[in-house]
């Protein structure tokens, strides 16, 4: 009897130990070396969920809401509005705002994107060199991206301020102190300089991010290419053009797309610096949309115009991506 009890006890102990071992194996899938390791799909869902929620609330929902209101005559006040079909879209093409602001918008987007693409490339070349100041310089160029565009607008509005009595903007003060006072002018009030200084402000603000994308690609280029070119007698600029620039295809595509999108949606910085002036020389289409929606209380028309801009941006970005992807593939 004692032997039977002992055998039964050993069997129960063996079964319990096997169950514990099975549970332990299952738990070991999640716990390894005291660190939680999530199942791949579960981890992806957990990490993506906050971003999806934020994107849905602040991008997807407003986009569909704007699309809905573009077919109504809503004024932005109250809940009384009527469905008007495509009337807002028809009125938009009769409205002078569209044809006045589109050329300005294209000019700003092209000038801003091209300037940034080349300035950022040369800054990335400088940051790619090994130096004791390289890390510090990278931080300095990227810091402006951490500042709100509203603050940038306020700061540079004072920087470009004209001379009025005893008050002088910082840029004009600098010019006077170095003996170039004859160049001082109302930078934001002159139709020939307003757009230029807006673009320069945008370059200062965005150049860090653009250069960082270039820099990441540069650091992935094998040093063997440069060594072989040096042995063949190629100088620094020849190596830069035939190796570095030719292999910038992926970075060039990403930067161009990001800059086009940012330029076509630009509003806050231009609104603070010039508010579209002098005249309509810096009035981009987003200023017209806000003006129609708020000042004229034609939210439906403003939403229709924003939908057209969104569709145009999508088409432009798609074409740009296709063209630049061919260039990137050709140099791979």
mmCIF file of C-alpha atoms in Angstrom:
data_model
loop_
_atom_site.group_PDB
_atom_site.id
_atom_site.type_symbol
_atom_site.label_atom_id
_atom_site.label_comp_id
_atom_site.label_asym_id
_atom_site.label_seq_id
_atom_site.Cartn_x
_atom_site.Cartn_y
_atom_site.Cartn_z
ATOM 1 C CA UNK A 1 0.000 0.000 0.000
ATOM 2 C CA UNK A 2 2.802 2.361 0.922
ATOM 3 C CA UNK A 3 4.503 1.655 -2.389
ATOM 4 C CA UNK A 4 1.265 2.406 -4.295
ATOM 5 C CA UNK A 5 0.853 5.704 -2.419
ATOM 6 C CA UNK A 6 4.468 6.595 -3.147
ATOM 7 C CA UNK A 7 4.095 5.777 -6.861
ATOM 8 C CA UNK A 8 0.832 7.771 -7.078
ATOM 9 C CA UNK A 9 2.493 10.690 -5.319
ATOM 10 C CA UNK A 10 5.445 10.549 -7.699
ATOM 11 C CA UNK A 11 3.069 10.461 -10.689
ATOM 12 C CA UNK A 12 1.185 13.511 -9.406
ATOM 13 C CA UNK A 13 4.475 15.290 -8.794
ATOM 14 C CA UNK A 14 5.646 14.396 -12.296
ATOM 15 C CA UNK A 15 2.375 15.633 -13.846
ATOM 16 C CA UNK A 16 2.551 18.892 -11.842
ATOM 17 C CA UNK A 17 6.155 19.425 -12.852
ATOM 18 C CA UNK A 18 5.274 18.832 -16.517
ATOM 19 C CA UNK A 19 2.390 21.321 -16.278
ATOM 20 C CA UNK A 20 4.681 23.855 -14.635
ATOM 21 C CA UNK A 21 7.278 23.186 -17.309
ATOM 22 C CA UNK A 22 4.693 23.744 -20.063
ATOM 23 C CA UNK A 23 3.525 26.977 -18.423
ATOM 24 C CA UNK A 24 7.128 28.026 -18.005
ATOM 25 C CA UNK A 25 7.843 27.400 -21.692
ATOM 26 C CA UNK A 26 4.834 29.509 -22.703
ATOM 27 C CA UNK A 27 5.884 32.296 -20.347
ATOM 28 C CA UNK A 28 9.458 32.076 -21.604
ATOM 29 C CA UNK A 29 8.164 33.219 -24.978
ATOM 30 C CA UNK A 30 7.402 36.548 -23.338
ATOM 31 C CA UNK A 31 10.053 36.705 -20.577
ATOM 32 C CA UNK A 32 13.720 36.352 -21.448
ATOM 33 C CA UNK A 33 16.503 37.542 -19.198
ATOM 34 C CA UNK A 34 14.049 39.564 -17.081
ATOM 35 C CA UNK A 35 12.939 41.614 -20.120
ATOM 36 C CA UNK A 36 9.488 41.478 -21.710
ATOM 37 C CA UNK A 37 9.636 40.389 -25.327
ATOM 38 C CA UNK A 38 6.322 40.789 -27.140
ATOM 39 C CA UNK A 39 5.011 38.628 -29.908
ATOM 40 C CA UNK A 40 5.846 40.412 -33.192
ATOM 41 C CA UNK A 41 2.286 41.087 -34.338
ATOM 42 C CA UNK A 42 1.113 42.103 -30.876
ATOM 43 C CA UNK A 43 4.100 44.430 -30.461
ATOM 44 C CA UNK A 44 3.473 46.029 -33.845
ATOM 45 C CA UNK A 45 -0.171 46.652 -32.948
ATOM 46 C CA UNK A 46 0.706 48.120 -29.546
ATOM 47 C CA UNK A 47 3.377 50.457 -30.891
ATOM 48 C CA UNK A 48 1.346 51.557 -33.922
ATOM 49 C CA UNK A 49 -1.928 52.152 -32.082
ATOM 50 C CA UNK A 50 -1.057 55.579 -30.557
ATOM 51 C CA UNK A 51 0.239 56.860 -33.902
ATOM 52 C CA UNK A 52 -2.848 55.534 -35.705
ATOM 53 C CA UNK A 53 -5.150 57.194 -33.173
ATOM 54 C CA UNK A 54 -3.375 60.547 -33.426
ATOM 55 C CA UNK A 55 -3.287 60.366 -37.234
ATOM 56 C CA UNK A 56 -6.978 59.448 -37.355
ATOM 57 C CA UNK A 57 -8.086 62.222 -35.002
ATOM 58 C CA UNK A 58 -5.951 65.035 -36.400
ATOM 59 C CA UNK A 59 -5.669 64.072 -40.095
ATOM 60 C CA UNK A 60 -8.173 61.483 -41.321
ATOM 61 C CA UNK A 61 -11.243 62.828 -39.496
ATOM 62 C CA UNK A 62 -10.646 66.505 -40.470
ATOM 63 C CA UNK A 63 -9.987 65.445 -44.081
ATOM 64 C CA UNK A 64 -13.285 63.588 -44.411
ATOM 65 C CA UNK A 65 -15.091 66.378 -42.553
ATOM 66 C CA UNK A 66 -13.687 68.950 -44.992
ATOM 67 C CA UNK A 67 -14.711 66.769 -47.921
ATOM 68 C CA UNK A 68 -18.265 66.616 -46.548
ATOM 69 C CA UNK A 69 -18.500 70.375 -45.902
ATOM 70 C CA UNK A 70 -17.165 71.116 -49.386
ATOM 71 C CA UNK A 71 -20.577 70.015 -50.690
ATOM 72 C CA UNK A 72 -22.484 72.342 -48.330
ATOM 73 C CA UNK A 73 -23.011 76.075 -47.814
ATOM 74 C CA UNK A 74 -21.913 75.985 -44.168
ATOM 75 C CA UNK A 75 -20.712 79.348 -42.858
ATOM 76 C CA UNK A 76 -18.777 77.943 -39.923
ATOM 77 C CA UNK A 77 -21.388 79.126 -37.413
ATOM 78 C CA UNK A 78 -24.204 76.963 -36.107
ATOM 79 C CA UNK A 79 -25.453 73.708 -37.560
ATOM 80 C CA UNK A 80 -27.792 75.034 -40.246
ATOM 81 C CA UNK A 81 -26.481 74.387 -43.733
ATOM 82 C CA UNK A 82 -27.715 72.990 -47.026
ATOM 83 C CA UNK A 83 -26.277 70.432 -49.400
ATOM 84 C CA UNK A 84 -25.280 72.286 -52.591
ATOM 85 C CA UNK A 85 -23.540 69.540 -54.560
ATOM 86 C CA UNK A 86 -20.667 70.771 -56.736
ATOM 87 C CA UNK A 87 -21.704 74.442 -56.523
ATOM 88 C CA UNK A 88 -18.679 75.325 -54.365
ATOM 89 C CA UNK A 89 -16.298 73.712 -56.849
ATOM 90 C CA UNK A 90 -17.906 75.613 -59.720
ATOM 91 C CA UNK A 91 -17.682 78.896 -57.779
ATOM 92 C CA UNK A 92 -14.054 78.186 -56.890
ATOM 93 C CA UNK A 93 -13.023 78.180 -60.550
ATOM 94 C CA UNK A 94 -14.867 81.484 -61.043
ATOM 95 C CA UNK A 95 -13.227 83.018 -57.961
ATOM 96 C CA UNK A 96 -10.196 85.236 -58.633
ATOM 97 C CA UNK A 97 -8.469 83.942 -55.477
ATOM 98 C CA UNK A 98 -7.620 80.633 -57.109
ATOM 99 C CA UNK A 99 -5.921 82.094 -60.167
ATOM 100 C CA UNK A 100 -4.179 84.861 -58.184
ATOM 101 C CA UNK A 101 -2.707 82.565 -55.574
ATOM 102 C CA UNK A 102 -1.806 79.479 -57.635
ATOM 103 C CA UNK A 103 1.166 81.094 -59.478
ATOM 104 C CA UNK A 104 2.460 82.516 -56.180
ATOM 105 C CA UNK A 105 2.083 79.111 -54.516
ATOM 106 C CA UNK A 106 3.955 77.318 -57.310
ATOM 107 C CA UNK A 107 6.696 79.948 -57.315
ATOM 108 C CA UNK A 108 7.155 79.697 -53.554
ATOM 109 C CA UNK A 109 7.105 75.872 -53.556
ATOM 110 C CA UNK A 110 9.643 75.616 -56.398
ATOM 111 C CA UNK A 111 11.990 78.287 -55.010
ATOM 112 C CA UNK A 112 11.819 76.901 -51.478
ATOM 113 C CA UNK A 113 12.346 73.265 -52.523
ATOM 114 C CA UNK A 114 15.204 73.899 -54.968
ATOM 115 C CA UNK A 115 17.054 76.233 -52.577
ATOM 116 C CA UNK A 116 16.761 73.796 -49.693
ATOM 117 C CA UNK A 117 17.801 70.781 -51.755
ATOM 118 C CA UNK A 118 21.106 72.362 -52.748
ATOM 119 C CA UNK A 119 21.899 74.252 -49.524
ATOM 120 C CA UNK A 120 21.182 71.157 -47.420
ATOM 121 C CA UNK A 121 23.372 69.004 -49.684
ATOM 122 C CA UNK A 122 26.430 71.205 -49.135
ATOM 123 C CA UNK A 123 25.740 71.395 -45.402
ATOM 124 C CA UNK A 124 25.524 67.583 -45.323
ATOM 125 C CA UNK A 125 28.902 67.419 -47.100
ATOM 126 C CA UNK A 126 30.365 69.618 -44.382
ATOM 127 C CA UNK A 127 28.782 67.577 -41.581
ATOM 128 C CA UNK A 128 30.003 64.327 -43.141
ATOM 129 C CA UNK A 129 33.620 65.297 -42.515
ATOM 130 C CA UNK A 130 35.178 63.960 -39.336
ATOM 131 C CA UNK A 131 35.915 66.799 -36.931
ATOM 132 C CA UNK A 132 35.724 67.511 -33.212
ATOM 133 C CA UNK A 133 32.957 70.024 -33.983
ATOM 134 C CA UNK A 134 30.881 67.721 -36.208
ATOM 135 C CA UNK A 135 28.522 66.510 -33.469
ATOM 136 C CA UNK A 136 27.976 70.034 -32.170
ATOM 137 C CA UNK A 137 27.284 71.384 -35.665
ATOM 138 C CA UNK A 138 24.745 68.641 -36.373
ATOM 139 C CA UNK A 139 22.811 69.619 -33.261
ATOM 140 C CA UNK A 140 22.973 73.327 -34.173
ATOM 141 C CA UNK A 141 21.520 72.749 -37.643
ATOM 142 C CA UNK A 142 18.729 70.519 -36.328
ATOM 143 C CA UNK A 143 17.644 72.718 -33.382
ATOM 144 C CA UNK A 144 15.450 75.089 -35.513
ATOM 145 C CA UNK A 145 13.141 72.150 -36.341
ATOM 146 C CA UNK A 146 12.292 71.913 -32.629
ATOM 147 C CA UNK A 147 10.952 75.483 -32.601
ATOM 148 C CA UNK A 148 7.329 76.258 -33.455
ATOM 149 C CA UNK A 149 6.840 77.968 -36.863
ATOM 150 C CA UNK A 150 4.826 80.644 -35.039
ATOM 151 C CA UNK A 151 7.817 81.560 -32.886
ATOM 152 C CA UNK A 152 10.052 81.540 -35.970
ATOM 153 C CA UNK A 153 7.622 83.926 -37.670
ATOM 154 C CA UNK A 154 7.591 86.347 -34.723
ATOM 155 C CA UNK A 155 11.392 86.319 -34.379
ATOM 156 C CA UNK A 156 12.115 86.883 -38.069
ATOM 157 C CA UNK A 157 9.428 89.554 -38.388
ATOM 158 C CA UNK A 158 11.447 91.614 -35.914
ATOM 159 C CA UNK A 159 14.688 90.624 -37.654
ATOM 160 C CA UNK A 160 13.448 91.956 -41.025
ATOM 161 C CA UNK A 161 11.619 94.969 -39.553
ATOM 162 C CA UNK A 162 12.111 98.289 -41.425
ATOM 163 C CA UNK A 163 13.599 101.467 -40.008
ATOM 164 C CA UNK A 164 10.803 103.537 -38.459
ATOM 165 C CA UNK A 165 12.049 106.528 -36.475
ATOM 166 C CA UNK A 166 14.507 105.248 -33.893
ATOM 167 C CA UNK A 167 13.333 101.651 -34.303
ATOM 168 C CA UNK A 168 15.315 99.479 -36.702
ATOM 169 C CA UNK A 169 15.139 95.775 -37.469
ATOM 170 C CA UNK A 170 18.115 93.585 -36.612
ATOM 171 C CA UNK A 171 19.090 92.962 -40.246
ATOM 172 C CA UNK A 172 19.165 96.665 -41.088
ATOM 173 C CA UNK A 173 21.184 97.343 -37.914
ATOM 174 C CA UNK A 174 23.774 94.766 -38.956
ATOM 175 C CA UNK A 175 24.021 96.283 -42.442
ATOM 176 C CA UNK A 176 24.536 99.763 -40.969
ATOM 177 C CA UNK A 177 27.224 98.569 -38.567
ATOM 178 C CA UNK A 178 29.283 96.925 -41.328
ATOM 179 C CA UNK A 179 29.012 99.925 -43.636
ATOM 180 C CA UNK A 180 26.282 98.573 -45.925
ATOM 181 C CA UNK A 181 23.485 100.794 -44.670
ATOM 182 C CA UNK A 182 22.571 101.739 -48.245
ATOM 183 C CA UNK A 183 21.233 98.174 -48.655
ATOM 184 C CA UNK A 184 18.780 98.499 -45.766
ATOM 185 C CA UNK A 185 15.156 98.394 -46.846
ATOM 186 C CA UNK A 186 11.698 97.282 -45.800
ATOM 187 C CA UNK A 187 12.427 93.624 -46.497
ATOM 188 C CA UNK A 188 8.891 92.374 -45.883
ATOM 189 C CA UNK A 189 7.191 95.406 -47.405
ATOM 190 C CA UNK A 190 9.014 95.284 -50.734
ATOM 191 C CA UNK A 191 7.423 93.033 -53.359
ATOM 192 C CA UNK A 192 10.865 92.214 -54.805
ATOM 193 C CA UNK A 193 12.379 91.046 -51.513
ATOM 194 C CA UNK A 194 9.401 89.726 -49.530
ATOM 195 C CA UNK A 195 9.299 86.286 -51.142
ATOM 196 C CA UNK A 196 13.094 85.954 -51.006
ATOM 197 C CA UNK A 197 13.282 86.579 -47.257
ATOM 198 C CA UNK A 198 10.351 84.199 -46.657
ATOM 199 C CA UNK A 199 12.240 81.475 -48.533
ATOM 200 C CA UNK A 200 15.458 82.245 -46.621
ATOM 201 C CA UNK A 201 13.526 81.956 -43.361
ATOM 202 C CA UNK A 202 12.163 78.601 -44.511
ATOM 203 C CA UNK A 203 15.675 77.460 -45.423
ATOM 204 C CA UNK A 204 16.941 78.343 -41.948
ATOM 205 C CA UNK A 205 14.027 76.462 -40.398
ATOM 206 C CA UNK A 206 14.054 73.263 -42.498
ATOM 207 C CA UNK A 207 17.666 72.857 -43.604
ATOM 208 C CA UNK A 208 18.576 70.653 -40.629
ATOM 209 C CA UNK A 209 16.033 67.956 -41.415
ATOM 210 C CA UNK A 210 16.843 67.982 -45.132
ATOM 211 C CA UNK A 211 20.601 67.814 -44.474
ATOM 212 C CA UNK A 212 20.100 64.980 -41.991
ATOM 213 C CA UNK A 213 18.433 62.809 -44.661
ATOM 214 C CA UNK A 214 21.303 63.523 -47.064
ATOM 215 C CA UNK A 215 23.833 62.790 -44.332
ATOM 216 C CA UNK A 216 22.302 59.401 -43.514
ATOM 217 C CA UNK A 217 22.648 58.384 -47.174
ATOM 218 C CA UNK A 218 26.214 59.717 -47.417
ATOM 219 C CA UNK A 219 27.320 57.648 -44.446
ATOM 220 C CA UNK A 220 26.023 54.527 -46.178
ATOM 221 C CA UNK A 221 28.312 55.013 -49.206
ATOM 222 C CA UNK A 222 31.291 52.654 -49.174
ATOM 223 C CA UNK A 223 34.689 54.310 -48.730
ATOM 224 C CA UNK A 224 36.057 52.004 -51.442
ATOM 225 C CA UNK A 225 34.387 54.137 -54.129
ATOM 226 C CA UNK A 226 36.261 57.245 -52.965
ATOM 227 C CA UNK A 227 39.544 55.361 -52.617
ATOM 228 C CA UNK A 228 39.282 54.004 -56.159
ATOM 229 C CA UNK A 229 38.402 57.452 -57.530
ATOM 230 C CA UNK A 230 41.349 59.008 -55.675
ATOM 231 C CA UNK A 231 43.718 56.441 -57.167
ATOM 232 C CA UNK A 232 42.366 57.364 -60.609
ATOM 233 C CA UNK A 233 43.306 60.999 -59.916
ATOM 234 C CA UNK A 234 39.808 62.397 -59.236
ATOM 235 C CA UNK A 235 39.757 65.543 -57.084
ATOM 236 C CA UNK A 236 37.365 66.314 -54.217
ATOM 237 C CA UNK A 237 34.632 67.982 -56.301
ATOM 238 C CA UNK A 238 34.853 65.335 -59.001
ATOM 239 C CA UNK A 239 34.404 62.622 -56.378
ATOM 240 C CA UNK A 240 31.545 64.586 -54.847
ATOM 241 C CA UNK A 241 29.678 64.873 -58.137
ATOM 242 C CA UNK A 242 30.355 61.469 -59.686
ATOM 243 C CA UNK A 243 29.998 59.438 -56.477
ATOM 244 C CA UNK A 244 28.181 61.311 -53.710
ATOM 245 C CA UNK A 245 25.648 63.230 -55.794
ATOM 246 C CA UNK A 246 24.987 60.323 -58.172
ATOM 247 C CA UNK A 247 24.181 58.054 -55.201
ATOM 248 C CA UNK A 248 21.850 60.570 -53.552
ATOM 249 C CA UNK A 249 18.839 59.266 -55.506
ATOM 250 C CA UNK A 250 16.821 57.848 -52.556
ATOM 251 C CA UNK A 251 17.601 60.833 -50.307
ATOM 252 C CA UNK A 252 16.830 63.288 -53.113
ATOM 253 C CA UNK A 253 13.449 61.646 -53.685
ATOM 254 C CA UNK A 254 12.497 61.718 -49.989
ATOM 255 C CA UNK A 255 13.652 65.319 -49.541
ATOM 256 C CA UNK A 256 11.893 66.554 -52.688
ATOM 257 C CA UNK A 257 8.593 64.957 -51.694
ATOM 258 C CA UNK A 258 8.755 66.257 -48.115
ATOM 259 C CA UNK A 259 9.700 69.763 -49.253
ATOM 260 C CA UNK A 260 6.927 69.907 -51.859
ATOM 261 C CA UNK A 261 4.333 68.813 -49.304
ATOM 262 C CA UNK A 262 5.589 71.266 -46.673
ATOM 263 C CA UNK A 263 5.747 74.121 -49.196
ATOM 264 C CA UNK A 264 2.255 73.534 -50.571
ATOM 265 C CA UNK A 265 0.734 73.439 -47.081
ATOM 266 C CA UNK A 266 2.684 76.436 -45.753
ATOM 267 C CA UNK A 267 0.526 78.972 -43.941
ATOM 268 C CA UNK A 268 1.553 80.049 -40.455
ATOM 269 C CA UNK A 269 5.028 81.432 -41.186
ATOM 270 C CA UNK A 270 3.879 83.432 -44.236
ATOM 271 C CA UNK A 271 0.785 84.678 -42.386
ATOM 272 C CA UNK A 272 2.962 86.057 -39.582
ATOM 273 C CA UNK A 273 5.685 87.538 -41.782
ATOM 274 C CA UNK A 274 3.675 89.236 -44.550
ATOM 275 C CA UNK A 275 0.075 87.959 -44.405
ATOM 276 C CA UNK A 276 0.250 87.726 -48.187
ATOM 277 C CA UNK A 277 1.572 91.230 -48.774
ATOM 278 C CA UNK A 278 2.709 93.546 -50.081
ATOM 279 C CA UNK A 279 -0.372 93.410 -52.282
ATOM 280 C CA UNK A 280 -0.736 89.748 -53.214
ATOM 281 C CA UNK A 281 2.952 89.098 -53.965
ATOM 282 C CA UNK A 282 3.270 86.454 -51.211
ATOM 283 C CA UNK A 283 -0.359 85.356 -50.965
ATOM 284 C CA UNK A 284 -0.245 81.572 -51.250
ATOM 285 C CA UNK A 285 -3.405 79.540 -51.703
ATOM 286 C CA UNK A 286 -3.637 78.532 -48.029
ATOM 287 C CA UNK A 287 -3.966 82.189 -47.031
ATOM 288 C CA UNK A 288 -6.872 82.507 -49.469
ATOM 289 C CA UNK A 289 -8.519 79.393 -48.021
ATOM 290 C CA UNK A 290 -8.348 80.742 -44.467
ATOM 291 C CA UNK A 291 -9.536 84.163 -45.636
ATOM 292 C CA UNK A 292 -12.565 82.644 -47.391
ATOM 293 C CA UNK A 293 -13.393 80.324 -44.496
ATOM 294 C CA UNK A 294 -13.058 82.797 -41.621
ATOM 295 C CA UNK A 295 -13.281 86.379 -42.892
ATOM 296 C CA UNK A 296 -15.869 85.712 -45.616
ATOM 297 C CA UNK A 297 -17.583 82.886 -43.683
ATOM 298 C CA UNK A 298 -17.582 80.631 -46.749
ATOM 299 C CA UNK A 299 -16.363 77.467 -45.096
ATOM 300 C CA UNK A 300 -17.860 75.258 -47.793
ATOM 301 C CA UNK A 301 -15.963 77.121 -50.517
ATOM 302 C CA UNK A 302 -12.766 77.058 -48.461
ATOM 303 C CA UNK A 303 -13.105 73.296 -47.944
ATOM 304 C CA UNK A 304 -13.664 72.789 -51.679
ATOM 305 C CA UNK A 305 -10.494 74.736 -52.436
ATOM 306 C CA UNK A 306 -8.532 72.737 -49.853
ATOM 307 C CA UNK A 307 -9.741 69.474 -51.433
ATOM 308 C CA UNK A 308 -8.485 70.611 -54.835
ATOM 309 C CA UNK A 309 -5.103 71.575 -53.332
ATOM 310 C CA UNK A 310 -4.885 68.178 -51.612
ATOM 311 C CA UNK A 311 -5.677 66.334 -54.844
ATOM 312 C CA UNK A 312 -3.157 68.422 -56.783
ATOM 313 C CA UNK A 313 -0.487 67.796 -54.128
ATOM 314 C CA UNK A 314 -1.141 64.056 -54.311
ATOM 315 C CA UNK A 315 -0.779 64.056 -58.108
ATOM 316 C CA UNK A 316 2.367 66.218 -58.009
ATOM 317 C CA UNK A 317 3.993 64.047 -55.347
ATOM 318 C CA UNK A 318 3.108 60.851 -57.247
ATOM 319 C CA UNK A 319 4.634 62.175 -60.488
ATOM 320 C CA UNK A 320 7.729 63.430 -58.643
ATOM 321 C CA UNK A 321 8.182 60.087 -56.909
ATOM 322 C CA UNK A 322 7.908 58.211 -60.203
ATOM 323 C CA UNK A 323 10.446 60.463 -61.943
ATOM 324 C CA UNK A 324 12.957 60.462 -59.095
ATOM 325 C CA UNK A 325 12.605 56.725 -58.457
ATOM 326 C CA UNK A 326 13.744 56.162 -62.047
ATOM 327 C CA UNK A 327 16.796 58.327 -61.364
ATOM 328 C CA UNK A 328 17.542 56.425 -58.156
ATOM 329 C CA UNK A 329 17.211 53.074 -59.953
ATOM 330 C CA UNK A 330 19.435 54.217 -62.823
ATOM 331 C CA UNK A 331 22.330 55.034 -60.454
ATOM 332 C CA UNK A 332 22.024 51.976 -58.219
#
